Coordinates of N, CA and C in Angstrom, one line a residue:
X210 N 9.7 -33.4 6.0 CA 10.0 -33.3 4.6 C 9.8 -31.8 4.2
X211 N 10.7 -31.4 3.3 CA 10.4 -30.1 3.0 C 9.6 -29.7 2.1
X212 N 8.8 -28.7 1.9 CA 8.0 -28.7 0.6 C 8.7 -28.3 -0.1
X213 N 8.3 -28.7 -1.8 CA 9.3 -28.2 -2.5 C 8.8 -27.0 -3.0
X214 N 10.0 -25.7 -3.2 CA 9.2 -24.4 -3.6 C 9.6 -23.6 -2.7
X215 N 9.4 -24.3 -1.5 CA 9.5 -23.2 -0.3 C 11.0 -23.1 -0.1
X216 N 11.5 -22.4 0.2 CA 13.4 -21.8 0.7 C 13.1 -20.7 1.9
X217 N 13.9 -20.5 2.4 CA 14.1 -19.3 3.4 C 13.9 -18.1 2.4
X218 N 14.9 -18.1 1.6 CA 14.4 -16.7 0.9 C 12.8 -16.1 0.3
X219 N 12.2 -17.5 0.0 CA 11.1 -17.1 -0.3 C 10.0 -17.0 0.4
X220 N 10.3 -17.6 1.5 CA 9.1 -17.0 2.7 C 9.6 -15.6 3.4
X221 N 10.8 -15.4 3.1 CA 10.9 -13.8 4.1 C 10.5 -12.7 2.7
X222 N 10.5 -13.1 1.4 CA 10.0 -12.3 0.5 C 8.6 -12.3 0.7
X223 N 7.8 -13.3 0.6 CA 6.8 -13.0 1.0 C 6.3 -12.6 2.1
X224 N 6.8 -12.7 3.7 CA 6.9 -12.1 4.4 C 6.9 -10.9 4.3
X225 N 7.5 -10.2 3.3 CA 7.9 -8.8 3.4 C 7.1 -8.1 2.2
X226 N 6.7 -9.3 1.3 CA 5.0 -8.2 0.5 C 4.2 -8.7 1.7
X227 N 3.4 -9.3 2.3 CA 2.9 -9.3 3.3 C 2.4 -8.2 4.2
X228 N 4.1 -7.9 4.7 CA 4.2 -6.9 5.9 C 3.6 -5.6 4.8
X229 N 4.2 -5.6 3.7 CA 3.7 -3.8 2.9 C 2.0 -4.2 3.0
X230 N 1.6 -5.3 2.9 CA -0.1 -5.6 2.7 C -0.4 -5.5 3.6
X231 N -0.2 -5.8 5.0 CA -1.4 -5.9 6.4 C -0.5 -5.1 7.6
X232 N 0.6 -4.5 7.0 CA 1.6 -4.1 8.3 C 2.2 -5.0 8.9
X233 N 4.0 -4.4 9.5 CA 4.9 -5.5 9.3 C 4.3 -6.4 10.8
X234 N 3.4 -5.5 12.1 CA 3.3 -6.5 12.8 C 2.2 -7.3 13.1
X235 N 1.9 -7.5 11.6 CA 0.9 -8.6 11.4 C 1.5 -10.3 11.0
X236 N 2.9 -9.6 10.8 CA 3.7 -11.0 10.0 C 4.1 -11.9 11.4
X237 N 3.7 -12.7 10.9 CA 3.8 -14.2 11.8 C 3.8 -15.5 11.0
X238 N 4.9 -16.8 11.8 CA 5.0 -18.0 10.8 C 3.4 -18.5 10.0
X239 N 2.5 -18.0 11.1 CA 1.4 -18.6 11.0 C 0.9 -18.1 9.9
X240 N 0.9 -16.9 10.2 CA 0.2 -16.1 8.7 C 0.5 -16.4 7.4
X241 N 2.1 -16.5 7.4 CA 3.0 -16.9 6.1 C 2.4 -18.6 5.6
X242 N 2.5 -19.2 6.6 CA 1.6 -20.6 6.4 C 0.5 -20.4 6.1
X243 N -0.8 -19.3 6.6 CA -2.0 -19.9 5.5 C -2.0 -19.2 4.6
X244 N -0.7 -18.2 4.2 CA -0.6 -17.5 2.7 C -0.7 -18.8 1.8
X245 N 0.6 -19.7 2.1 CA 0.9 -20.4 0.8 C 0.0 -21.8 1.5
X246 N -0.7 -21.8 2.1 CA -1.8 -23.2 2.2 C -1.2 -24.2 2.8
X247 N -0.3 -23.7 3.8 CA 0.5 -25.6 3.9 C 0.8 -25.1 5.5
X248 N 0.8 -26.6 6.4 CA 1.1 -26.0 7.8 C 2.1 -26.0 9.0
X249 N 2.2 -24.9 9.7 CA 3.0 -24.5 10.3 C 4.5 -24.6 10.4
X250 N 4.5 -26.4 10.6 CA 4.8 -26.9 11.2 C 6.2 -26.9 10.1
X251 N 5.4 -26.8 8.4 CA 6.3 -26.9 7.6 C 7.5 -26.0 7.2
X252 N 7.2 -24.8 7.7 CA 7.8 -23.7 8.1 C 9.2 -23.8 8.8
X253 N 9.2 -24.4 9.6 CA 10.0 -24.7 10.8 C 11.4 -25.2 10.5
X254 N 11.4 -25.5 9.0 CA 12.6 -26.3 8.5 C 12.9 -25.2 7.9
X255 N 12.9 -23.8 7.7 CA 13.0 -22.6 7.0 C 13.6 -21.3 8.2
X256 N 12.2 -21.5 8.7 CA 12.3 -20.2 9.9 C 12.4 -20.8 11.2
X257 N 13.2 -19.8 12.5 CA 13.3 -20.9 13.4 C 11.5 -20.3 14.3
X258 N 11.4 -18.7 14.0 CA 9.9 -18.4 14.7 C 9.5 -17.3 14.3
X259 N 8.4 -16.4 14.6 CA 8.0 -15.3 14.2 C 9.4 -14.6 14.2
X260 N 9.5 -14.5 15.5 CA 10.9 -13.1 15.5 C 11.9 -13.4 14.3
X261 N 12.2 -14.7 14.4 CA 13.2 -14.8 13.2 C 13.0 -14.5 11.7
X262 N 11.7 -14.7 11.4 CA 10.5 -14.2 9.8 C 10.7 -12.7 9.9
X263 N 10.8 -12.3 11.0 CA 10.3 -10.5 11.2 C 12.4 -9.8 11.2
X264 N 13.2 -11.1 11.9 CA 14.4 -10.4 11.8 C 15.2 -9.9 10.6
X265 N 14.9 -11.3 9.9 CA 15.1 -11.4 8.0 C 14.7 -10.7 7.2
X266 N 13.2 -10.1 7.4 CA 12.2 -9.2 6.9 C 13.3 -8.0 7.1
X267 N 13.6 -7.4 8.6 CA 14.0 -6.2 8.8 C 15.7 -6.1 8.1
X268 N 16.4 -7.7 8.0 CA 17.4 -7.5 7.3 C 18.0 -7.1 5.8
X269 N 16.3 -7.9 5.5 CA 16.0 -7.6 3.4 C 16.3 -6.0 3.3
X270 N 14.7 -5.5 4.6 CA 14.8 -4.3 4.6 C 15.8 -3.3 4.8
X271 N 16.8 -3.5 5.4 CA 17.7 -2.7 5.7 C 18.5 -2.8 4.3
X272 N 18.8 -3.8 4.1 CA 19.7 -4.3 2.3 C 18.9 -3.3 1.4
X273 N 17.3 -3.7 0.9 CA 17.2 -2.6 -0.3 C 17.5 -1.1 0.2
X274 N 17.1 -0.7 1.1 CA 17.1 0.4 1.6 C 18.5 1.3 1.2
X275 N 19.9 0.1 1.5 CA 21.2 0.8 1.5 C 21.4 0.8 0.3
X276 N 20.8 -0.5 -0.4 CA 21.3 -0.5 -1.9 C 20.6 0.8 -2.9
X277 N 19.2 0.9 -2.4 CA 18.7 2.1 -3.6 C 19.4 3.3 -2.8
X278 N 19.6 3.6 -1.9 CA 20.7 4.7 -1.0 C 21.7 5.0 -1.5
X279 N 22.4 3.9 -1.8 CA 24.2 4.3 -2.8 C 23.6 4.3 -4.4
X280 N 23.1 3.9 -4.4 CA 22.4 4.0 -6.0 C 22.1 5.8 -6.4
X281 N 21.4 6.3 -5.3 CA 21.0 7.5 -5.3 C 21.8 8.7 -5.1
X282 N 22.9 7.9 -4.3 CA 24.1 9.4 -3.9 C 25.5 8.8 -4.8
X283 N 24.9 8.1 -6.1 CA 26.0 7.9 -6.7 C 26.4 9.6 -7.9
X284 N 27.6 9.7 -7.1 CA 28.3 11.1 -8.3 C 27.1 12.2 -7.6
X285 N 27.1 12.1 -6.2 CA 25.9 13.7 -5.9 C 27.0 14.3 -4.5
X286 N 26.7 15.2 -4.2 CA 27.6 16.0 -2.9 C 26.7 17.1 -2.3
X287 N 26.9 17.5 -1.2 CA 26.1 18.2 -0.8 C 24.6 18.3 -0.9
X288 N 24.1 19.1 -0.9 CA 22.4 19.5 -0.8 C 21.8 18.1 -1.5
X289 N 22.6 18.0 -3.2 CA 21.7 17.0 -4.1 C 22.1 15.7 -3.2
X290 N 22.8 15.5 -2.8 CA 23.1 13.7 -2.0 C 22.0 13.9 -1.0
X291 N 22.3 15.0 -0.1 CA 21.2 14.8 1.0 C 19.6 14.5 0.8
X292 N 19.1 15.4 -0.6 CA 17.8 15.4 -1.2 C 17.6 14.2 -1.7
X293 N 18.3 13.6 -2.3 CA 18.7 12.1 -2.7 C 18.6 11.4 -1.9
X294 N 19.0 11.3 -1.0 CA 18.8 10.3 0.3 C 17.7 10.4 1.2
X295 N 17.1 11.4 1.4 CA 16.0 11.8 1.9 C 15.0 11.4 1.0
X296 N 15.0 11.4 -0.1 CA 13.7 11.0 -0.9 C 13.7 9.6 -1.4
X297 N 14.8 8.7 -0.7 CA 14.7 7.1 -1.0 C 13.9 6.9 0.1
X298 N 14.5 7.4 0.9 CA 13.8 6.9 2.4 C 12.5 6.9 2.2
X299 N 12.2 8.3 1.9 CA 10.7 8.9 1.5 C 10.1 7.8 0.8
X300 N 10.1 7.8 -0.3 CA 9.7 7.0 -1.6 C 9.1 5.5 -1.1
X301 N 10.5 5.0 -0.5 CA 10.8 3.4 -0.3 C 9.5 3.0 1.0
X302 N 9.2 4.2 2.0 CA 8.5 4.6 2.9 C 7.1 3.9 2.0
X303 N 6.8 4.9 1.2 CA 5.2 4.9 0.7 C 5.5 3.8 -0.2
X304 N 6.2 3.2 -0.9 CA 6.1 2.2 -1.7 C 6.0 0.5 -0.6
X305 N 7.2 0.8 0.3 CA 6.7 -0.5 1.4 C 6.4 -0.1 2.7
X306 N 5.2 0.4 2.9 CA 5.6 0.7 4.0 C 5.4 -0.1 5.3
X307 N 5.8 -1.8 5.1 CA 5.6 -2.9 6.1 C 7.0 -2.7 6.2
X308 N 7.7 -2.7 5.0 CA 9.2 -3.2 4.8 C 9.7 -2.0 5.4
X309 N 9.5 -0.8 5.3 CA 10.2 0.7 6.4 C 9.7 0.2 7.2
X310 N 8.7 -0.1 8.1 CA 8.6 -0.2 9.5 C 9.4 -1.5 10.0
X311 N 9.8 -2.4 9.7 CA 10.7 -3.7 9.2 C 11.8 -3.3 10.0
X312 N 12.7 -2.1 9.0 CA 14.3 -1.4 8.7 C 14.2 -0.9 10.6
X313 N 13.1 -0.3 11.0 CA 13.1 0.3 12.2 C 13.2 -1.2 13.7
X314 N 13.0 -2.4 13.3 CA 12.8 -3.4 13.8 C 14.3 -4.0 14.6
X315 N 13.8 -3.9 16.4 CA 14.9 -3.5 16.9 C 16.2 -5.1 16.4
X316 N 16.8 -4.8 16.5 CA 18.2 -6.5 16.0 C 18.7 -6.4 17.3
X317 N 19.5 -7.9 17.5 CA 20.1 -8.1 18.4 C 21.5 -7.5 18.1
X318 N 22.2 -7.3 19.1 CA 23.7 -6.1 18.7 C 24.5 -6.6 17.4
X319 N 24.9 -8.1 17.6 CA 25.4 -8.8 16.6 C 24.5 -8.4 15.3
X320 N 23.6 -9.2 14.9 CA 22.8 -9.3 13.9 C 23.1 -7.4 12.9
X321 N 22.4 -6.7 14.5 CA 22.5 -5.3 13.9 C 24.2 -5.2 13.1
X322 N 24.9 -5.1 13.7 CA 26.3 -5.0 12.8 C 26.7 -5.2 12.2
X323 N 26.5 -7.2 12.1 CA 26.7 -7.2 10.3 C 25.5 -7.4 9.5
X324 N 24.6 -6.4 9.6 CA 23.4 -5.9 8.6 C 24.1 -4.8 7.8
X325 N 23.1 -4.4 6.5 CA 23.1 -3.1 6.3 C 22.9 -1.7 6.9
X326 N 22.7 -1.9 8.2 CA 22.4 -0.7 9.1 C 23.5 0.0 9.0
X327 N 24.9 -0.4 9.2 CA 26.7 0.0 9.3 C 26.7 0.9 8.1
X328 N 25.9 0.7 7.0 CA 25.7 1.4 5.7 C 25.2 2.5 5.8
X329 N 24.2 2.5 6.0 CA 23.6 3.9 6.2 C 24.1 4.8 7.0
X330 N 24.6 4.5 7.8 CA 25.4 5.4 8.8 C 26.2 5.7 7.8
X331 N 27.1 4.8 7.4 CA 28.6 5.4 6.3 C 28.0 6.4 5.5
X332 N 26.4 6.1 4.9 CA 26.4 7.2 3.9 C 25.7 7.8 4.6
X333 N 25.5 8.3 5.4 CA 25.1 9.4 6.1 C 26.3 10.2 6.1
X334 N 27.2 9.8 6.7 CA 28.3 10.4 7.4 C 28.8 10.6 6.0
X335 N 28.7 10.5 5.0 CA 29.6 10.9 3.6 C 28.9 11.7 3.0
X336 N 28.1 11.6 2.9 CA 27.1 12.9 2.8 C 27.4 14.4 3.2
X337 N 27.4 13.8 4.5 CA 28.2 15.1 5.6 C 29.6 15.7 5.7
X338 N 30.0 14.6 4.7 CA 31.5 15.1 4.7 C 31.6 16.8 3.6
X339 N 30.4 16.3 3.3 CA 30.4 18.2 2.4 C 29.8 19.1 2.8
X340 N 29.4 19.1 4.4 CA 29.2 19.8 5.2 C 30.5 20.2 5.7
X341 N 31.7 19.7 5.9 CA 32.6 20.0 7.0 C 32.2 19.9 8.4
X342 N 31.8 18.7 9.2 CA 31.6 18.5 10.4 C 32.4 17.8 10.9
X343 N 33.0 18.1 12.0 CA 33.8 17.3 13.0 C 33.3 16.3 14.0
X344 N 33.9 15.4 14.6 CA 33.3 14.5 16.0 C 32.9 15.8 17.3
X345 N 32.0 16.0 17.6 CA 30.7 15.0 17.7 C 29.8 16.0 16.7
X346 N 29.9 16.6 16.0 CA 29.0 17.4 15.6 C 28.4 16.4 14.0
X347 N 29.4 15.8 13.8 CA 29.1 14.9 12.5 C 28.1 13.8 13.4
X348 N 28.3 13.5 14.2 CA 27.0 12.4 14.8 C 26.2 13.0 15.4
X349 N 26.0 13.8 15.8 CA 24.8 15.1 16.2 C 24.0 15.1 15.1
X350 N 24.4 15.5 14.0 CA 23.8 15.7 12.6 C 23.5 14.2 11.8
X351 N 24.4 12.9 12.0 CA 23.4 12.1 11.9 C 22.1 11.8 12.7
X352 N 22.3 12.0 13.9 CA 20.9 11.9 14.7 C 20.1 12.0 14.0
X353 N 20.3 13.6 14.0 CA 19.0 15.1 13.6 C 18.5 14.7 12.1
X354 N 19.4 14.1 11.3 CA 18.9 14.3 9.6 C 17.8 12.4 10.3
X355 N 18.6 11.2 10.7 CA 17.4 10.5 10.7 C 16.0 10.8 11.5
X356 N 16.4 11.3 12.8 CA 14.9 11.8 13.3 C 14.2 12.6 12.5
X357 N 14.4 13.4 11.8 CA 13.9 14.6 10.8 C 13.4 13.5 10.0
X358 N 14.3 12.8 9.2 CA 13.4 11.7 8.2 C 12.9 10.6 8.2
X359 N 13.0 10.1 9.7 CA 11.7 9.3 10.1 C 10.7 9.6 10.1
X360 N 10.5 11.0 11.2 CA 9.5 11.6 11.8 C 8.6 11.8 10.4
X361 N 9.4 12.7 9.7 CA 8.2 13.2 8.4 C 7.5 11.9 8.1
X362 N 8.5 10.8 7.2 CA 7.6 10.1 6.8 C 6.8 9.2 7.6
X363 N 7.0 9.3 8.9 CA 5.9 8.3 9.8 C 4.3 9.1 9.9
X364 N 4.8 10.3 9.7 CA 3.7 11.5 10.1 C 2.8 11.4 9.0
X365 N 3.8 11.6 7.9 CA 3.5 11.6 6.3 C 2.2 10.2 5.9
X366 N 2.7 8.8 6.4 CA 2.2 7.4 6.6 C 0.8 7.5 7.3
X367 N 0.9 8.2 8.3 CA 0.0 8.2 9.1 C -1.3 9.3 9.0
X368 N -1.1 10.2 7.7 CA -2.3 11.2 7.1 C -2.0 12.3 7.7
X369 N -1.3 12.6 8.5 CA -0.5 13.7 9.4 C -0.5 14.6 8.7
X370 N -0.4 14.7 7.1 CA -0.3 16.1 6.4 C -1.2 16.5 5.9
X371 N -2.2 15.4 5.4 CA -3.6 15.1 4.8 C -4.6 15.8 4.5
X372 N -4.7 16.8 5.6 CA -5.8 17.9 6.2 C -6.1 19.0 6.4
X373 N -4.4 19.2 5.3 CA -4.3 21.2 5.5 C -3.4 21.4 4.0
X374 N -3.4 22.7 4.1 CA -2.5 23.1 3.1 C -1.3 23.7 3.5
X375 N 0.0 23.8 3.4 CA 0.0 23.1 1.5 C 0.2 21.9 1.7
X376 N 0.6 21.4 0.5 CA 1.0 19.8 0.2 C 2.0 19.6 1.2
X377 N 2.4 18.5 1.3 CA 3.6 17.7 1.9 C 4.7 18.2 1.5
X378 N 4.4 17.8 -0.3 CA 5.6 17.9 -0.6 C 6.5 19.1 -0.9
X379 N 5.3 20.2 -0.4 CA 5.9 21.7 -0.3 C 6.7 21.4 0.7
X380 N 6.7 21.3 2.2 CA 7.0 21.1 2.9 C 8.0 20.5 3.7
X381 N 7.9 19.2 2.9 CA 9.3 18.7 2.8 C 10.8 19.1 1.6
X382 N 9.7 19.7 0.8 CA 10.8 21.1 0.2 C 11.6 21.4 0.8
X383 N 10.7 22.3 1.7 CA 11.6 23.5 2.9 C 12.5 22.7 3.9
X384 N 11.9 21.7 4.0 CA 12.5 21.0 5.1 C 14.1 20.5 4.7
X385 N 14.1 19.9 3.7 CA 15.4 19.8 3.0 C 16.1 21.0 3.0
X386 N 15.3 21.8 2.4 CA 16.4 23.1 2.2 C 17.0 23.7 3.4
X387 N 16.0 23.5 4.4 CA 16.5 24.4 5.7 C 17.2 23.3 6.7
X388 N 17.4 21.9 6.2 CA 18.3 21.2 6.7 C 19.9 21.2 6.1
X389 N 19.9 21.4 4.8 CA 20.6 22.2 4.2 C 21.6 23.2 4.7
X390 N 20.3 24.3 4.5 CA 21.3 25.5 5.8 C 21.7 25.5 6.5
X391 N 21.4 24.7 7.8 CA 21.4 24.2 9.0 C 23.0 23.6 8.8
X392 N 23.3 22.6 8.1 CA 24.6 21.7 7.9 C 25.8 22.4 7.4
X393 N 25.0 23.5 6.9 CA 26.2 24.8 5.7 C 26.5 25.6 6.9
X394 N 25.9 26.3 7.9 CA 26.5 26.9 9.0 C 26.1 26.0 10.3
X395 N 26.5 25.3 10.5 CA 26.2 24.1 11.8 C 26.7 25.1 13.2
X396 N 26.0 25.2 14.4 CA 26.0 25.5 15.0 C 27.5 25.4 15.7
X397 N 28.4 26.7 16.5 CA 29.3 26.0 17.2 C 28.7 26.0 18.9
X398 N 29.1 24.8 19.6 CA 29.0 24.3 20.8 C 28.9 25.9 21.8

């Protein structure tokens, strides 16, 4: 019997305040079961197992992620889109950061494709279109801008900047700016 209350959708939300509360790989059916008091077993008519709690999690995550993304490079070009898109990531990072470690959660090929992942790419690559980059230099430079904005904010997550001066967010100033540069004269081969 199912309980009533419970839906798919609302155990992968909870799931996914959860994951921002104890880190995403703390999330398990079990855990989600002695959140809301009821057992395991009840679950099972919702989720098919952890991985699948943790796939849905990483699919929410990839969804807000793209959604506050086009939200942010709505009517921006160049430097302001990129600084825009860099500081959702940022932001979305410290506000969940079970749900960013989620978005990084590997998918099966299918699953990955028709997720929001195909999105971010697009707006990556539109972003870049006001760089003037060509194949392969246009996916070169998506690499480089997500490694660049993982790395900070994982470093960032992890007290990495904590212990010195200046601030972060000086730093990631520059880092924008000189990724910036970098895209305005992009290297030739």
């Amino acid at each position: 019997m199912v309980r009533v209350g419970l839906t798919t959708e609302r155990l992968v939300r909870a799931g996914a305040e959860l994951a921002d509360e104890v880190g995403f790989d703390q999330v398990t059916v079990s855990a989600l079961a002695r959140q809301f008091d009821v057992k395991v077993a009840s679950l099972y008519s919702h989720l098919k197992n952890s991985h699948d709690l943790r796939t849905r999690i990483a699919l929410l995550a990839l969804e807000e992620l793209a959604d506050l993304a086009a939200e942010a490079l709505a009517g921006r070009a160049g430097k302001d889109a990129l600084g825009a898109y860099a500081n959702v990531y940022r932001d979305y990072a410290r506000e969940h950061p079970g749900r960013y470690e989620a978005a990084r959660f590997r998918l099966a090929p299918e699953t990955a494709a028709a997720s929001a992942g195909p999105r971010h790419a697009q707006m990556t690559r539109a972003i870049l279109r006001g760089y003037d980059l060509d194949e392969p230099d246009q996916t070169h430079a998506v690499r480089l801008l997500g490694s660049v904005f993982h790395g900070y904010v994982s470093l960032e997550a992890a007290g990495g900047f904590s212990h010195s001066a200046p601030d972060s967010q000086e730093s990631w100033t520059r880092i924008l700016d000189s990724l910036d540069a970098l895209l305005r004269n992009w290297p030739a081969p």
